[in-house]
Amino acid sequence: MAAYILRRLLLMIPTLIGVVTLTFVVTQFVPGGPVEQIMTQMRHGGSHGGEGGGGSGYHGSQGVDPQQVEQLKKQFGFDKPPLVRYMSMLRNYASFNLGQSYYQHQSVWAVIRSKLPVSITLGLWTVLLIYLIAVPLGISKAVRNGSRFDTATSVLVLTGYAIPGFVLGVLLLMLFGGGTLWQAFPMRGLTSDDFDQLSMAGKVLDYLWHIALPVTAAVVGNFAIVTILTKNTFLEEISRQYVLTARAKGAPQRDVLWKHVLRNAMIPLLTGLPAAFVGAFLNGNLLIETLFSLDGMGQLSYDSVIRRDYPVVLGSLYLFTLIGLVTKLIADVCYVLVDPRIQFDRLDR
């Protein structure tokens, strides 16, 4: 196991370098970089407020003092050749120094940390509720395969799957957010303005009150995948020979289901849990965050690309790629821990 984990860790290095290199090269050809944006503001009488380093070159400084252009290039680090900036970036990333944001006047680490609570909240509650509801539901559907219960629940989960999260969010706001019917839930933020003055119980209730609608919008469309996967996995296990043998020996149905079938059927669900959680909060749901005025990673990613805040774009991509690779490794290790019959050397094939 140790050799496999070490091999996987070493393979992460070229993967990270490849992702960062490709993104860095792309940014060199994207028009409208930070220097260009400031020059546009200056030509139209605006003021500039960006600072940092790295990104694409400047195109179109007509009508602006060349000395100002050179100062801005130096300020953003564009006075250095791309290869020099690239090597400097790799050295910094090796020590987990992600640089400074151009426009937010703080480190990329600080920017990401300020957005993570929203994304972790949405991701954690989304995955938790999906598994707590969809897994038991899938088991019940497998046991009652073909019944009215199975048909009715299939219609419900597939209907939820067909409704986009942001459409459901708009509907929830209209019904329960003061849109047209009932002002039952707040429309923005994770907490109220007087959150610090509330008791512990009051803080918990206030927090749950604020996340009820966005979490519901994010969860409903994801029930179908886990529910159907659970049902099909259980049906496949129930039809295996060891289950028929256990039943032939007179084992109670409950023991067959929970002691024999459950362990094997839960392998794909348990091993996918780390990746599902990390994916849920790292991806960030821009539409839901925007709809409910939540400032999370989805909004940060969108704003960084639009404003050409390249340190944030490159730094967050580097960090999340690293987390994704580590999570995939954890998922593989969990797979072997759940089913000892799996051998590590076969996971590489």
Tab-separated table of C-alpha atoms in Angstrom:
chain	number	residue	atom	x	y	z
A	1	MET	CA	0.000	0.000	0.000
A	2	ALA	CA	2.815	2.399	0.898
A	3	ALA	CA	4.530	1.881	-2.460
A	4	TYR	CA	1.272	2.468	-4.326
A	5	ILE	CA	0.525	5.677	-2.413
A	6	LEU	CA	4.065	6.971	-2.963
A	7	ARG	CA	3.833	6.211	-6.693
A	8	ARG	CA	0.527	8.047	-6.946
A	9	LEU	CA	1.914	11.055	-5.057
A	10	LEU	CA	4.872	11.274	-7.422
A	11	LEU	CA	2.565	11.088	-10.439
A	12	MET	CA	0.683	14.121	-9.132
A	13	ILE	CA	3.693	16.366	-9.797
A	14	PRO	CA	3.671	16.170	-13.632
A	15	THR	CA	-0.129	16.405	-13.615
A	16	LEU	CA	-0.048	19.630	-11.600
A	17	ILE	CA	2.712	21.080	-13.766
A	18	GLY	CA	0.789	20.203	-16.923
A	19	VAL	CA	-2.447	21.827	-15.732
A	20	VAL	CA	-0.727	24.998	-14.534
A	21	THR	CA	1.436	25.230	-17.678
A	22	LEU	CA	-1.521	24.899	-20.017
A	23	THR	CA	-3.485	27.543	-18.118
A	24	PHE	CA	-0.523	29.909	-18.011
A	25	VAL	CA	0.003	29.581	-21.775
A	26	VAL	CA	-3.684	30.246	-22.438
A	27	THR	CA	-3.588	33.441	-20.360
A	28	GLN	CA	-0.804	34.802	-22.571
A	29	PHE	CA	-3.172	34.952	-25.547
A	30	VAL	CA	-6.382	36.110	-23.869
A	31	PRO	CA	-7.094	39.751	-24.794
A	32	GLY	CA	-8.174	42.346	-22.282
A	33	GLY	CA	-5.614	41.655	-19.572
A	34	PRO	CA	-5.271	43.792	-16.419
A	35	VAL	CA	-2.943	46.318	-18.058
A	36	GLU	CA	-5.291	46.710	-21.010
A	37	GLN	CA	-8.250	47.210	-18.713
A	38	ILE	CA	-6.474	49.939	-16.778
A	39	MET	CA	-5.370	51.621	-19.994
A	40	THR	CA	-8.975	51.617	-21.187
A	41	GLN	CA	-10.057	53.263	-17.937
A	42	MET	CA	-7.320	55.873	-18.251
A	43	ARG	CA	-8.243	56.696	-21.842
A	44	HIS	CA	-11.817	57.245	-20.726
A	45	GLY	CA	-10.837	59.294	-17.707
A	46	GLY	CA	-11.202	56.442	-15.189
A	47	SER	CA	-8.867	55.585	-12.378
A	48	HIS	CA	-6.971	52.339	-12.058
A	49	GLY	CA	-6.689	50.211	-8.961
A	50	GLY	CA	-5.104	46.927	-9.973
A	51	GLU	CA	-1.869	45.587	-8.683
A	52	GLY	CA	-0.140	42.225	-8.773
A	53	GLY	CA	1.834	40.254	-11.339
A	54	GLY	CA	1.485	37.798	-14.195
A	55	GLY	CA	-0.928	37.619	-17.102
A	56	SER	CA	-1.165	38.536	-20.744
A	57	GLY	CA	0.679	41.361	-22.456
A	58	TYR	CA	-0.730	44.791	-23.242
A	59	HIS	CA	-2.215	45.591	-26.636
A	60	GLY	CA	-3.411	49.021	-27.567
A	61	SER	CA	-1.866	51.812	-25.483
A	62	GLN	CA	-2.626	54.528	-28.024
A	63	GLY	CA	-3.254	57.885	-26.397
A	64	VAL	CA	-1.576	56.931	-23.088
A	65	ASP	CA	1.833	58.055	-21.888
A	66	PRO	CA	4.343	55.271	-22.733
A	67	GLN	CA	5.992	55.779	-19.336
A	68	GLN	CA	2.698	54.992	-17.642
A	69	VAL	CA	2.418	51.842	-19.730
A	70	GLU	CA	5.889	50.735	-18.673
A	71	GLN	CA	5.128	51.476	-15.020
A	72	LEU	CA	1.995	49.379	-15.182
A	73	LYS	CA	3.824	46.537	-16.899
A	74	LYS	CA	6.415	46.620	-14.135
A	75	GLN	CA	3.713	46.797	-11.476
A	76	PHE	CA	2.012	43.689	-12.857
A	77	GLY	CA	5.275	41.918	-13.673
A	78	PHE	CA	4.882	42.128	-17.449
A	79	ASP	CA	8.317	43.730	-17.813
A	80	LYS	CA	9.782	40.232	-17.432
A	81	PRO	CA	9.765	37.609	-20.200
A	82	PRO	CA	6.969	35.003	-19.992
A	83	LEU	CA	9.441	32.193	-19.310
A	84	VAL	CA	10.885	34.056	-16.327
A	85	ARG	CA	7.404	34.695	-14.917
A	86	TYR	CA	6.464	31.067	-15.500
A	87	MET	CA	9.493	29.672	-13.677
A	88	SER	CA	8.951	32.118	-10.816
A	89	MET	CA	5.341	30.961	-10.552
A	90	LEU	CA	6.386	27.289	-10.387
A	91	ARG	CA	8.894	28.024	-7.629
A	92	ASN	CA	6.251	29.861	-5.638
A	93	TYR	CA	3.690	27.093	-6.117
A	94	ALA	CA	6.210	24.510	-4.939
A	95	SER	CA	6.199	26.313	-1.567
A	96	PHE	CA	2.416	26.858	-1.764
A	97	ASN	CA	2.784	30.582	-2.297
A	98	LEU	CA	-0.122	31.352	-4.625
A	99	GLY	CA	0.667	35.048	-5.029
A	100	GLN	CA	-1.389	38.195	-4.585
A	101	SER	CA	-4.730	39.074	-6.125
A	102	TYR	CA	-4.601	41.982	-8.563
A	103	TYR	CA	-7.757	43.670	-7.370
A	104	GLN	CA	-8.578	42.430	-3.871
A	105	HIS	CA	-5.306	43.613	-2.296
A	106	GLN	CA	-4.687	40.375	-0.399
A	107	SER	CA	-3.112	36.993	-0.984
A	108	VAL	CA	-4.823	34.371	-3.102
A	109	TRP	CA	-4.895	32.140	-0.018
A	110	ALA	CA	-6.838	34.791	1.891
A	111	VAL	CA	-9.264	35.290	-0.990
A	112	ILE	CA	-9.977	31.569	-1.261
A	113	ARG	CA	-10.340	31.156	2.514
A	114	SER	CA	-12.902	33.945	2.614
A	115	LYS	CA	-15.065	32.155	0.018
A	116	LEU	CA	-14.753	28.589	1.270
A	117	PRO	CA	-17.369	28.752	4.089
A	118	VAL	CA	-20.166	29.268	1.570
A	119	SER	CA	-18.977	26.528	-0.780
A	120	ILE	CA	-18.245	24.080	2.048
A	121	THR	CA	-21.702	24.739	3.490
A	122	LEU	CA	-23.438	24.021	0.196
A	123	GLY	CA	-21.200	21.043	-0.586
A	124	LEU	CA	-21.363	19.432	2.859
A	125	TRP	CA	-25.116	19.691	3.274
A	126	THR	CA	-25.743	18.671	-0.330
A	127	VAL	CA	-23.713	15.464	-0.101
A	128	LEU	CA	-24.925	14.666	3.424
A	129	LEU	CA	-28.608	14.996	2.560
A	130	ILE	CA	-28.241	13.172	-0.743
A	131	TYR	CA	-26.654	10.133	0.894
A	132	LEU	CA	-28.908	10.140	3.975
A	133	ILE	CA	-32.048	10.196	1.839
A	134	ALA	CA	-31.094	8.599	-1.483
A	135	VAL	CA	-29.315	5.513	-0.107
A	136	PRO	CA	-32.177	4.276	2.140
A	137	LEU	CA	-34.608	5.162	-0.637
A	138	GLY	CA	-32.610	3.154	-3.166
A	139	ILE	CA	-32.506	0.158	-0.819
A	140	SER	CA	-36.271	0.350	-0.310
A	141	LYS	CA	-36.809	0.538	-4.066
A	142	ALA	CA	-34.608	-2.524	-4.626
A	143	VAL	CA	-36.462	-4.552	-1.998
A	144	ARG	CA	-39.815	-3.478	-3.475
A	145	ASN	CA	-38.733	-3.578	-7.105
A	146	GLY	CA	-41.681	-3.234	-9.470
A	147	SER	CA	-44.139	-2.157	-6.775
A	148	ARG	CA	-46.219	1.015	-6.757
A	149	PHE	CA	-43.784	2.502	-4.263
A	150	ASP	CA	-40.904	1.867	-6.674
A	151	THR	CA	-42.782	3.458	-9.582
A	152	ALA	CA	-43.981	6.490	-7.621
A	153	THR	CA	-40.563	7.277	-6.128
A	154	SER	CA	-38.910	6.850	-9.538
A	155	VAL	CA	-41.267	9.457	-10.976
A	156	LEU	CA	-40.486	11.836	-8.115
A	157	VAL	CA	-36.689	11.568	-8.258
A	158	LEU	CA	-36.591	11.742	-12.055
A	159	THR	CA	-38.837	14.812	-11.992
A	160	GLY	CA	-36.441	16.463	-9.559
A	161	TYR	CA	-33.527	15.457	-11.780
A	162	ALA	CA	-35.191	17.104	-14.779
A	163	ILE	CA	-35.586	20.452	-12.994
A	164	PRO	CA	-32.401	22.576	-13.100
A	165	GLY	CA	-31.232	23.775	-9.692
A	166	PHE	CA	-31.462	27.453	-10.542
A	167	VAL	CA	-35.030	27.043	-11.854
A	168	LEU	CA	-36.028	25.350	-8.608
A	169	GLY	CA	-34.240	28.143	-6.735
A	170	VAL	CA	-36.282	30.802	-8.526
A	171	LEU	CA	-39.462	28.881	-7.713
A	172	LEU	CA	-38.499	28.581	-4.042
A	173	LEU	CA	-37.768	32.292	-3.822
A	174	MET	CA	-41.112	33.101	-5.411
A	175	LEU	CA	-42.986	30.820	-3.018
A	176	PHE	CA	-41.062	31.164	0.244
A	177	GLY	CA	-38.619	34.050	-0.181
A	178	GLY	CA	-41.094	36.889	-0.370
A	179	GLY	CA	-41.411	36.800	-4.140
A	180	THR	CA	-45.141	36.351	-4.565
A	181	LEU	CA	-46.475	34.197	-1.738
A	182	TRP	CA	-44.770	33.887	1.641
A	183	GLN	CA	-41.777	35.587	3.270
A	184	ALA	CA	-40.624	32.549	5.253
A	185	PHE	CA	-36.897	32.463	4.498
A	186	PRO	CA	-34.175	35.112	3.971
A	187	MET	CA	-32.989	35.868	0.460
A	188	ARG	CA	-29.268	36.452	1.038
A	189	GLY	CA	-26.248	35.417	3.116
A	190	LEU	CA	-25.495	32.520	5.441
A	191	THR	CA	-26.357	34.376	8.648
A	192	SER	CA	-28.287	37.413	9.869
A	193	ASP	CA	-26.672	40.754	10.704
A	194	ASP	CA	-27.146	40.173	14.455
A	195	PHE	CA	-25.710	36.647	14.323
A	196	ASP	CA	-22.976	37.352	16.912
A	197	GLN	CA	-25.541	38.549	19.435
A	198	LEU	CA	-27.610	35.335	19.282
A	199	SER	CA	-27.386	32.416	21.697
A	200	MET	CA	-25.830	29.145	20.549
A	201	ALA	CA	-29.231	27.653	19.777
A	202	GLY	CA	-30.227	30.869	18.052
A	203	LYS	CA	-27.088	30.774	15.893
A	204	VAL	CA	-27.793	27.199	14.802
A	205	LEU	CA	-31.403	28.002	13.931
A	206	ASP	CA	-30.397	31.191	12.117
A	207	TYR	CA	-27.799	29.297	10.094
A	208	LEU	CA	-30.237	26.530	9.144
A	209	TRP	CA	-32.869	29.153	8.315
A	210	HIS	CA	-30.551	30.824	5.824
A	211	ILE	CA	-29.301	27.675	4.081
A	212	ALA	CA	-32.684	25.934	3.759
A	213	LEU	CA	-33.587	27.272	0.310
A	214	PRO	CA	-30.169	27.163	-1.427
A	215	VAL	CA	-29.418	23.662	-0.126
A	216	THR	CA	-32.854	22.458	-1.251
A	217	ALA	CA	-32.234	23.884	-4.723
A	218	ALA	CA	-28.840	22.174	-4.891
A	219	VAL	CA	-29.979	18.810	-3.509
A	220	VAL	CA	-33.225	17.937	-5.279
A	221	GLY	CA	-31.721	17.449	-8.735
A	222	ASN	CA	-29.026	15.080	-7.413
A	223	PHE	CA	-31.216	12.503	-5.688
A	224	ALA	CA	-31.870	10.495	-8.838
A	225	ILE	CA	-28.273	9.457	-9.560
A	226	VAL	CA	-27.488	8.082	-6.100
A	227	THR	CA	-30.955	6.554	-5.674
A	228	ILE	CA	-30.899	4.671	-8.979
A	229	LEU	CA	-27.265	3.622	-8.467
A	230	THR	CA	-28.112	2.248	-5.020
A	231	LYS	CA	-31.163	0.406	-6.304
A	232	ASN	CA	-29.372	-1.190	-9.274
A	233	THR	CA	-26.376	-2.190	-7.143
A	234	PHE	CA	-28.607	-3.852	-4.554
A	235	LEU	CA	-30.630	-5.634	-7.227
A	236	GLU	CA	-27.430	-6.980	-8.740
A	237	GLU	CA	-26.173	-8.238	-5.374
A	238	ILE	CA	-29.530	-9.736	-4.391
A	239	SER	CA	-29.454	-11.949	-7.489
A	240	ARG	CA	-25.998	-13.368	-6.718
A	241	GLN	CA	-25.413	-16.950	-5.677
A	242	TYR	CA	-24.281	-16.227	-2.113
A	243	VAL	CA	-27.608	-14.507	-1.404
A	244	LEU	CA	-29.558	-17.478	-2.758
A	245	THR	CA	-27.424	-19.795	-0.648
A	246	ALA	CA	-28.011	-17.749	2.508
A	247	ARG	CA	-31.740	-17.778	1.893
A	248	ALA	CA	-31.695	-21.529	1.212
A	249	LYS	CA	-30.061	-22.071	4.594
A	250	GLY	CA	-32.964	-20.266	6.241
A	251	ALA	CA	-31.237	-16.971	7.048
A	252	PRO	CA	-33.750	-14.218	7.880
A	253	GLN	CA	-34.375	-11.652	5.130
A	254	ARG	CA	-33.128	-8.841	7.375
A	255	ASP	CA	-29.828	-10.604	8.034
A	256	VAL	CA	-29.330	-11.401	4.355
A	257	LEU	CA	-29.956	-7.809	3.382
A	258	TRP	CA	-27.986	-5.993	6.066
A	259	LYS	CA	-25.159	-8.438	6.808
A	260	HIS	CA	-24.412	-9.780	3.342
A	261	VAL	CA	-25.829	-7.586	0.597
A	262	LEU	CA	-25.205	-4.188	2.196
A	263	ARG	CA	-21.419	-4.441	2.424
A	264	ASN	CA	-20.891	-5.385	-1.207
A	265	ALA	CA	-23.558	-3.058	-2.563
A	266	MET	CA	-22.194	-0.031	-0.712
A	267	ILE	CA	-18.684	-0.281	-2.185
A	268	PRO	CA	-19.253	2.077	-5.167
A	269	LEU	CA	-21.170	4.533	-2.984
A	270	LEU	CA	-18.656	4.668	-0.127
A	271	THR	CA	-15.619	4.939	-2.370
A	272	GLY	CA	-17.246	7.769	-4.321
A	273	LEU	CA	-18.159	9.757	-1.205
A	274	PRO	CA	-14.849	11.703	-0.824
A	275	ALA	CA	-14.850	12.727	-4.486
A	276	ALA	CA	-18.552	13.628	-4.346
A	277	PHE	CA	-18.016	15.906	-1.357
A	278	VAL	CA	-14.945	17.659	-2.723
A	279	GLY	CA	-16.556	18.031	-6.130
A	280	ALA	CA	-19.701	19.503	-4.604
A	281	PHE	CA	-17.978	22.340	-2.781
A	282	LEU	CA	-15.055	22.981	-5.134
A	283	ASN	CA	-17.117	23.248	-8.276
A	284	GLY	CA	-19.310	25.936	-6.767
A	285	ASN	CA	-22.756	26.538	-8.165
A	286	LEU	CA	-22.547	30.006	-9.672
A	287	LEU	CA	-26.241	30.270	-10.487
A	288	ILE	CA	-27.420	29.219	-7.034
A	289	GLU	CA	-24.834	31.422	-5.322
A	290	THR	CA	-25.902	34.380	-7.434
A	291	LEU	CA	-29.588	33.649	-6.968
A	292	PHE	CA	-29.338	33.552	-3.173
A	293	SER	CA	-26.619	36.247	-2.900
A	294	LEU	CA	-23.987	33.831	-1.563
A	295	ASP	CA	-20.372	34.824	-2.138
A	296	GLY	CA	-18.668	31.469	-2.695
A	297	MET	CA	-16.159	29.787	-4.981
A	298	GLY	CA	-18.492	29.803	-7.962
A	299	GLN	CA	-18.813	33.578	-7.843
A	300	LEU	CA	-15.085	33.975	-7.182
A	301	SER	CA	-14.150	31.852	-10.212
A	302	TYR	CA	-16.484	33.793	-12.472
A	303	ASP	CA	-15.331	37.223	-11.253
A	304	SER	CA	-11.654	36.252	-11.501
A	305	VAL	CA	-11.981	35.174	-15.126
A	306	ILE	CA	-14.011	38.231	-16.132
A	307	ARG	CA	-11.626	40.666	-14.405
A	308	ARG	CA	-8.524	38.775	-15.607
A	309	ASP	CA	-7.340	38.306	-12.024
A	310	TYR	CA	-4.805	35.732	-13.170
A	311	PRO	CA	-3.154	34.995	-9.787
A	312	VAL	CA	-6.552	33.963	-8.411
A	313	VAL	CA	-7.409	31.951	-11.540
A	314	LEU	CA	-4.085	30.102	-11.614
A	315	GLY	CA	-3.762	29.748	-7.841
A	316	SER	CA	-7.248	28.373	-7.279
A	317	LEU	CA	-6.893	26.004	-10.238
A	318	TYR	CA	-3.578	24.716	-8.860
A	319	LEU	CA	-5.020	24.241	-5.380
A	320	PHE	CA	-8.203	22.528	-6.521
A	321	THR	CA	-6.352	20.255	-8.932
A	322	LEU	CA	-4.139	19.159	-6.049
A	323	ILE	CA	-7.150	18.535	-3.820
A	324	GLY	CA	-8.868	16.605	-6.595
A	325	LEU	CA	-5.833	14.351	-7.111
A	326	VAL	CA	-5.485	13.674	-3.386
A	327	THR	CA	-9.198	12.941	-3.162
A	328	LYS	CA	-8.961	10.436	-6.001
A	329	LEU	CA	-6.145	8.718	-4.126
A	330	ILE	CA	-8.244	8.618	-0.947
A	331	ALA	CA	-11.141	7.136	-2.915
A	332	ASP	CA	-8.878	4.345	-4.248
A	333	VAL	CA	-7.580	3.597	-0.749
A	334	CYS	CA	-11.162	3.504	0.571
A	335	TYR	CA	-12.055	1.079	-2.191
A	336	VAL	CA	-9.399	-1.356	-0.991
A	337	LEU	CA	-10.275	-0.888	2.684
A	338	VAL	CA	-13.921	-1.656	1.999
A	339	ASP	CA	-13.119	-4.675	-0.170
A	340	PRO	CA	-9.767	-6.306	0.823
A	341	ARG	CA	-9.968	-8.538	-2.251
A	342	ILE	CA	-8.932	-5.566	-4.387
A	343	GLN	CA	-5.186	-5.346	-4.986
A	344	PHE	CA	-3.387	-2.024	-5.393
A	345	ASP	CA	-1.348	-3.145	-8.374
A	346	ARG	CA	-4.588	-3.770	-10.296
A	347	LEU	CA	-5.813	-0.200	-9.738
A	348	ASP	CA	-3.089	1.099	-12.048
A	349	ARG	CA	-4.253	-1.063	-14.961
